[in-house]
Tab-separated table of N, CA and C in Angstrom:
chain	number	residue	atom	x	y	z
A	1	UNK	N	-25.667	37.973	70.326
A	1	UNK	CA	-25.185	36.703	69.848
A	1	UNK	C	-23.916	36.914	69.018
A	2	UNK	N	-22.845	36.217	69.388
A	2	UNK	CA	-21.602	36.309	68.647
A	2	UNK	C	-21.617	35.332	67.498
A	3	UNK	N	-21.105	35.798	66.376
A	3	UNK	CA	-21.054	34.946	65.197
A	3	UNK	C	-19.713	35.176	64.523
A	4	UNK	N	-19.057	34.107	64.120
A	4	UNK	CA	-17.806	34.239	63.394
A	4	UNK	C	-18.096	34.726	61.983
A	5	UNK	N	-17.350	35.733	61.554
A	5	UNK	CA	-17.505	36.277	60.213
A	5	UNK	C	-16.123	36.278	59.569
A	6	UNK	N	-16.005	35.664	58.422
A	6	UNK	CA	-14.727	35.637	57.715
A	6	UNK	C	-14.574	36.917	56.901
A	7	UNK	N	-13.412	37.564	57.022
A	7	UNK	CA	-13.090	38.739	56.217
A	7	UNK	C	-11.741	38.486	55.560
A	8	UNK	N	-11.417	39.310	54.575
A	8	UNK	CA	-10.156	39.151	53.864
A	8	UNK	C	-9.268	40.366	54.089
A	9	UNK	N	-7.973	40.141	54.092
A	9	UNK	CA	-6.996	41.222	54.144
A	9	UNK	C	-6.336	41.258	52.772
A	10	UNK	N	-6.369	42.450	52.117
A	10	UNK	CA	-5.783	42.520	50.779
A	10	UNK	C	-4.272	42.753	50.854
A	11	UNK	N	-3.635	42.891	49.691
A	11	UNK	CA	-2.179	43.033	49.612
A	11	UNK	C	-1.659	44.278	50.338
A	12	UNK	N	-2.504	45.290	50.486
A	12	UNK	CA	-2.092	46.522	51.153
A	12	UNK	C	-2.457	46.528	52.629
A	13	UNK	N	-3.022	45.425	53.131
A	13	UNK	CA	-3.361	45.327	54.546
A	13	UNK	C	-4.747	45.818	54.886
A	14	UNK	N	-5.547	46.161	53.875
A	14	UNK	CA	-6.915	46.596	54.118
A	14	UNK	C	-7.791	45.397	54.442
A	15	UNK	N	-8.697	45.568	55.370
A	15	UNK	CA	-9.634	44.504	55.713
A	15	UNK	C	-10.892	44.692	54.884
A	16	UNK	N	-11.307	43.640	54.210
A	16	UNK	CA	-12.473	43.699	53.337
A	16	UNK	C	-13.662	43.046	54.038
A	17	UNK	N	-14.708	43.831	54.285
A	17	UNK	CA	-15.920	43.341	54.944
A	17	UNK	C	-17.079	43.548	53.973
A	18	UNK	N	-17.863	42.515	53.757
A	18	UNK	CA	-18.942	42.579	52.771
A	18	UNK	C	-19.964	43.653	53.144
A	19	UNK	N	-20.642	44.232	52.141
A	19	UNK	CA	-21.667	45.251	52.414
A	19	UNK	C	-22.760	44.751	53.361
A	20	UNK	N	-23.166	43.506	53.204
A	20	UNK	CA	-24.214	42.947	54.073
A	20	UNK	C	-23.772	42.959	55.541
A	21	UNK	N	-22.541	42.553	55.798
A	21	UNK	CA	-22.024	42.523	57.172
A	21	UNK	C	-21.852	43.951	57.692
A	22	UNK	N	-21.361	44.879	56.846
A	22	UNK	CA	-21.206	46.279	57.278
A	22	UNK	C	-22.549	46.861	57.688
A	23	UNK	N	-23.601	46.580	56.909
A	23	UNK	CA	-24.940	47.085	57.259
A	23	UNK	C	-25.414	46.481	58.570
A	24	UNK	N	-25.247	45.183	58.705
A	24	UNK	CA	-25.718	44.501	59.906
A	24	UNK	C	-25.001	44.981	61.168
A	25	UNK	N	-23.695	45.293	61.042
A	25	UNK	CA	-22.908	45.754	62.189
A	25	UNK	C	-22.882	47.276	62.316
A	26	UNK	N	-23.607	47.964	61.407
A	26	UNK	CA	-23.681	49.425	61.422
A	26	UNK	C	-22.297	50.061	61.253
A	27	UNK	N	-21.477	49.488	60.380
A	27	UNK	CA	-20.166	50.038	60.067
A	27	UNK	C	-20.308	50.973	58.875
A	28	UNK	N	-19.741	52.166	58.989
A	28	UNK	CA	-19.855	53.150	57.916
A	28	UNK	C	-18.473	53.568	57.430
A	29	UNK	N	-18.424	54.105	56.214
A	29	UNK	CA	-17.166	54.567	55.636
A	29	UNK	C	-16.541	55.627	56.535
A	30	UNK	N	-15.251	55.524	56.757
A	30	UNK	CA	-14.535	56.487	57.578
A	30	UNK	C	-14.532	56.155	59.057
A	31	UNK	N	-15.323	55.169	59.462
A	31	UNK	CA	-15.371	54.778	60.871
A	31	UNK	C	-14.025	54.167	61.261
A	32	UNK	N	-13.569	54.450	62.464
A	32	UNK	CA	-12.325	53.886	62.958
A	32	UNK	C	-12.625	52.642	63.780
A	33	UNK	N	-11.922	51.568	63.449
A	33	UNK	CA	-12.045	50.332	64.211
A	33	UNK	C	-10.757	50.128	65.003
A	34	UNK	N	-10.898	49.762	66.258
A	34	UNK	CA	-9.754	49.496	67.116
A	34	UNK	C	-9.412	48.016	66.991
A	35	UNK	N	-8.138	47.716	66.762
A	35	UNK	CA	-7.671	46.340	66.648
A	35	UNK	C	-7.075	45.940	67.988
A	36	UNK	N	-7.605	44.885	68.582
A	36	UNK	CA	-7.087	44.388	69.854
A	36	UNK	C	-6.532	42.990	69.643
A	37	UNK	N	-5.360	42.758	70.184
A	37	UNK	CA	-4.730	41.453	70.070
A	37	UNK	C	-5.094	40.629	71.299
A	38	UNK	N	-5.652	39.464	71.064
A	38	UNK	CA	-6.009	38.579	72.152
A	38	UNK	C	-5.019	37.441	72.268
A	39	UNK	N	-5.282	36.540	73.167
A	39	UNK	CA	-4.426	35.379	73.341
A	39	UNK	C	-4.586	34.406	72.192
A	40	UNK	N	-3.608	33.567	71.999
A	40	UNK	CA	-3.629	32.511	70.998
A	40	UNK	C	-3.897	33.033	69.586
A	41	UNK	N	-3.327	34.192	69.247
A	41	UNK	CA	-3.444	34.729	67.901
A	41	UNK	C	-4.780	35.348	67.562
A	42	UNK	N	-5.621	35.583	68.546
A	42	UNK	CA	-6.933	36.181	68.279
A	42	UNK	C	-6.796	37.669	68.000
A	43	UNK	N	-7.686	38.171	67.145
A	43	UNK	CA	-7.748	39.592	66.834
A	43	UNK	C	-9.199	40.027	66.971
A	44	UNK	N	-9.424	41.150	67.653
A	44	UNK	CA	-10.778	41.662	67.835
A	44	UNK	C	-10.848	43.078	67.268
A	45	UNK	N	-11.876	43.341	66.475
A	45	UNK	CA	-12.140	44.681	65.957
A	45	UNK	C	-13.349	45.232	66.685
A	46	UNK	N	-13.247	46.483	67.125
A	46	UNK	CA	-14.411	47.124	67.738
A	46	UNK	C	-14.420	48.589	67.338
A	47	UNK	N	-15.609	49.163	67.147
A	47	UNK	CA	-15.691	50.572	66.752
A	47	UNK	C	-15.142	51.482	67.844
A	48	UNK	N	-14.382	52.476	67.429
A	48	UNK	CA	-13.879	53.470	68.363
A	48	UNK	C	-14.962	54.512	68.581
A	49	UNK	N	-15.053	55.022	69.781
A	49	UNK	CA	-16.021	56.080	70.049
A	49	UNK	C	-15.800	57.199	69.042
A	50	UNK	N	-16.889	57.711	68.482
A	50	UNK	CA	-16.754	58.713	67.424
A	50	UNK	C	-16.135	60.012	67.909
A	51	UNK	N	-16.462	60.423	69.117
A	51	UNK	CA	-15.886	61.647	69.643
A	51	UNK	C	-15.416	61.408	71.061
A	52	UNK	N	-14.231	61.937	71.410
A	52	UNK	CA	-13.767	61.759	72.783
A	52	UNK	C	-14.680	62.502	73.753
A	53	UNK	N	-14.749	61.984	74.937
A	53	UNK	CA	-15.539	62.634	75.978
A	53	UNK	C	-14.669	63.728	76.594
A	54	UNK	N	-15.170	64.937	76.587
A	54	UNK	CA	-14.420	66.065	77.136
A	54	UNK	C	-14.975	66.448	78.497
A	55	UNK	N	-14.071	66.720	79.413
A	55	UNK	CA	-14.464	67.227	80.727
A	55	UNK	C	-13.653	68.477	81.004
A	56	UNK	N	-14.213	69.369	81.796
A	56	UNK	CA	-13.502	70.589	82.132
A	56	UNK	C	-12.823	70.424	83.478
A	57	UNK	N	-11.528	70.684	83.511
A	57	UNK	CA	-10.757	70.622	84.745
A	57	UNK	C	-10.006	71.931	84.893
A	58	UNK	N	-10.352	72.686	85.913
A	58	UNK	CA	-9.711	73.981	86.175
A	58	UNK	C	-9.731	74.893	84.956
A	59	UNK	N	-10.856	74.913	84.250
A	59	UNK	CA	-11.018	75.783	83.100
A	59	UNK	C	-10.395	75.268	81.813
A	60	UNK	N	-9.887	74.046	81.823
A	60	UNK	CA	-9.254	73.459	80.637
A	60	UNK	C	-10.045	72.223	80.231
A	61	UNK	N	-10.352	72.107	78.923
A	61	UNK	CA	-11.017	70.902	78.447
A	61	UNK	C	-10.009	69.767	78.346
A	62	UNK	N	-10.349	68.645	78.939
A	62	UNK	CA	-9.471	67.478	78.953
A	62	UNK	C	-10.227	66.298	78.365
A	63	UNK	N	-9.599	65.595	77.430
A	63	UNK	CA	-10.214	64.408	76.841
A	63	UNK	C	-9.965	63.223	77.765
A	64	UNK	N	-11.034	62.519	78.065
A	64	UNK	CA	-10.896	61.322	78.881
A	64	UNK	C	-11.042	60.115	77.973
A	65	UNK	N	-10.526	59.031	78.372
A	65	UNK	CA	-10.635	57.818	77.574
A	65	UNK	C	-9.408	56.966	77.748
A	66	UNK	N	-9.308	55.984	76.896
A	66	UNK	CA	-8.212	55.040	76.981
A	66	UNK	C	-7.354	55.150	75.738
A	67	UNK	N	-6.028	55.240	75.935
A	67	UNK	CA	-5.121	55.290	74.797
A	67	UNK	C	-5.115	53.952	74.087
A	68	UNK	N	-5.035	54.024	72.788
A	68	UNK	CA	-4.960	52.806	71.987
A	68	UNK	C	-3.580	52.782	71.352
A	69	UNK	N	-2.761	51.852	71.762
A	69	UNK	CA	-1.422	51.735	71.206
A	69	UNK	C	-0.409	52.562	71.971
A	70	UNK	N	0.812	52.547	71.484
A	70	UNK	CA	1.929	53.230	72.109
A	70	UNK	C	2.081	54.615	71.479
A	71	UNK	N	2.006	55.654	72.299
A	71	UNK	CA	2.115	57.010	71.779
A	71	UNK	C	3.508	57.592	71.983
A	72	UNK	N	4.442	56.798	72.477
A	72	UNK	CA	5.795	57.284	72.740
A	72	UNK	C	6.411	57.904	71.496
A	73	UNK	N	6.337	57.218	70.364
A	73	UNK	CA	6.925	57.741	69.134
A	73	UNK	C	6.242	59.023	68.682
A	74	UNK	N	4.942	59.094	68.835
A	74	UNK	CA	4.195	60.286	68.427
A	74	UNK	C	4.642	61.491	69.249
A	75	UNK	N	4.779	61.307	70.550
A	75	UNK	CA	5.218	62.395	71.432
A	75	UNK	C	6.627	62.826	71.055
A	76	UNK	N	7.522	61.883	70.826
A	76	UNK	CA	8.903	62.208	70.455
A	76	UNK	C	8.952	62.949	69.121
A	77	UNK	N	8.173	62.511	68.138
A	77	UNK	CA	8.141	63.177	66.838
A	77	UNK	C	7.635	64.614	66.973
A	78	UNK	N	6.610	64.824	67.788
A	78	UNK	CA	6.080	66.173	67.986
A	78	UNK	C	7.114	67.069	68.661
A	79	UNK	N	7.829	66.535	69.654
A	79	UNK	CA	8.884	67.310	70.314
A	79	UNK	C	9.957	67.732	69.322
A	80	UNK	N	10.410	66.777	68.500
A	80	UNK	CA	11.447	67.073	67.518
A	80	UNK	C	10.975	68.111	66.502
A	81	UNK	N	9.712	68.018	66.088
A	81	UNK	CA	9.151	68.985	65.141
A	81	UNK	C	9.144	70.389	65.753
A	82	UNK	N	8.745	70.482	67.012
A	82	UNK	CA	8.709	71.792	67.667
A	82	UNK	C	10.101	72.364	67.848
A	83	UNK	N	11.074	71.514	68.171
A	83	UNK	CA	12.455	71.981	68.320
A	83	UNK	C	12.974	72.503	66.989
A	84	UNK	N	12.724	71.771	65.893
A	84	UNK	CA	13.157	72.226	64.562
A	84	UNK	C	12.525	73.567	64.201
A	85	UNK	N	11.227	73.705	64.470
A	85	UNK	CA	10.530	74.956	64.177
A	85	UNK	C	11.136	76.107	64.992
A	86	UNK	N	11.398	75.860	66.265
A	86	UNK	CA	11.990	76.880	67.132
A	86	UNK	C	13.355	77.279	66.618
A	87	UNK	N	14.207	76.288	66.282
A	87	UNK	CA	15.539	76.593	65.795
A	87	UNK	C	15.514	77.313	64.450
A	88	UNK	N	14.578	76.929	63.571
A	88	UNK	CA	14.449	77.610	62.282
A	88	UNK	C	14.094	79.083	62.463
A	89	UNK	N	13.279	79.373	63.460
A	89	UNK	CA	12.874	80.760	63.719
A	89	UNK	C	13.976	81.536	64.454
A	90	UNK	N	14.750	80.842	65.299
A	90	UNK	CA	15.778	81.502	66.109
A	90	UNK	C	17.073	81.760	65.336
A	91	UNK	N	17.366	80.874	64.387
A	91	UNK	CA	18.609	81.004	63.631
A	91	UNK	C	18.273	81.392	62.187
A	92	UNK	N	18.573	82.657	61.825
A	92	UNK	CA	18.240	83.095	60.469
A	92	UNK	C	19.114	82.503	59.393
């Protein structure tokens, strides 16, 4: 049964959920919630799987699942970090 629950967002963007609702929904400290944007300004929160599902492919463990959000910036930042590290080691 779906029920509307009002929560508050504080000045720092934290979502405040009452202890009673957290217990009822089995939400625990440190749990990651995925924010999904729906039509007409709707927002949906759902718990993220606690651990990725790993499968072995050709002797390599591969995480399966669905990406949440755009990882383009993360990949670019990691590339730049590795290039800086390489150049720092190559150029004394």
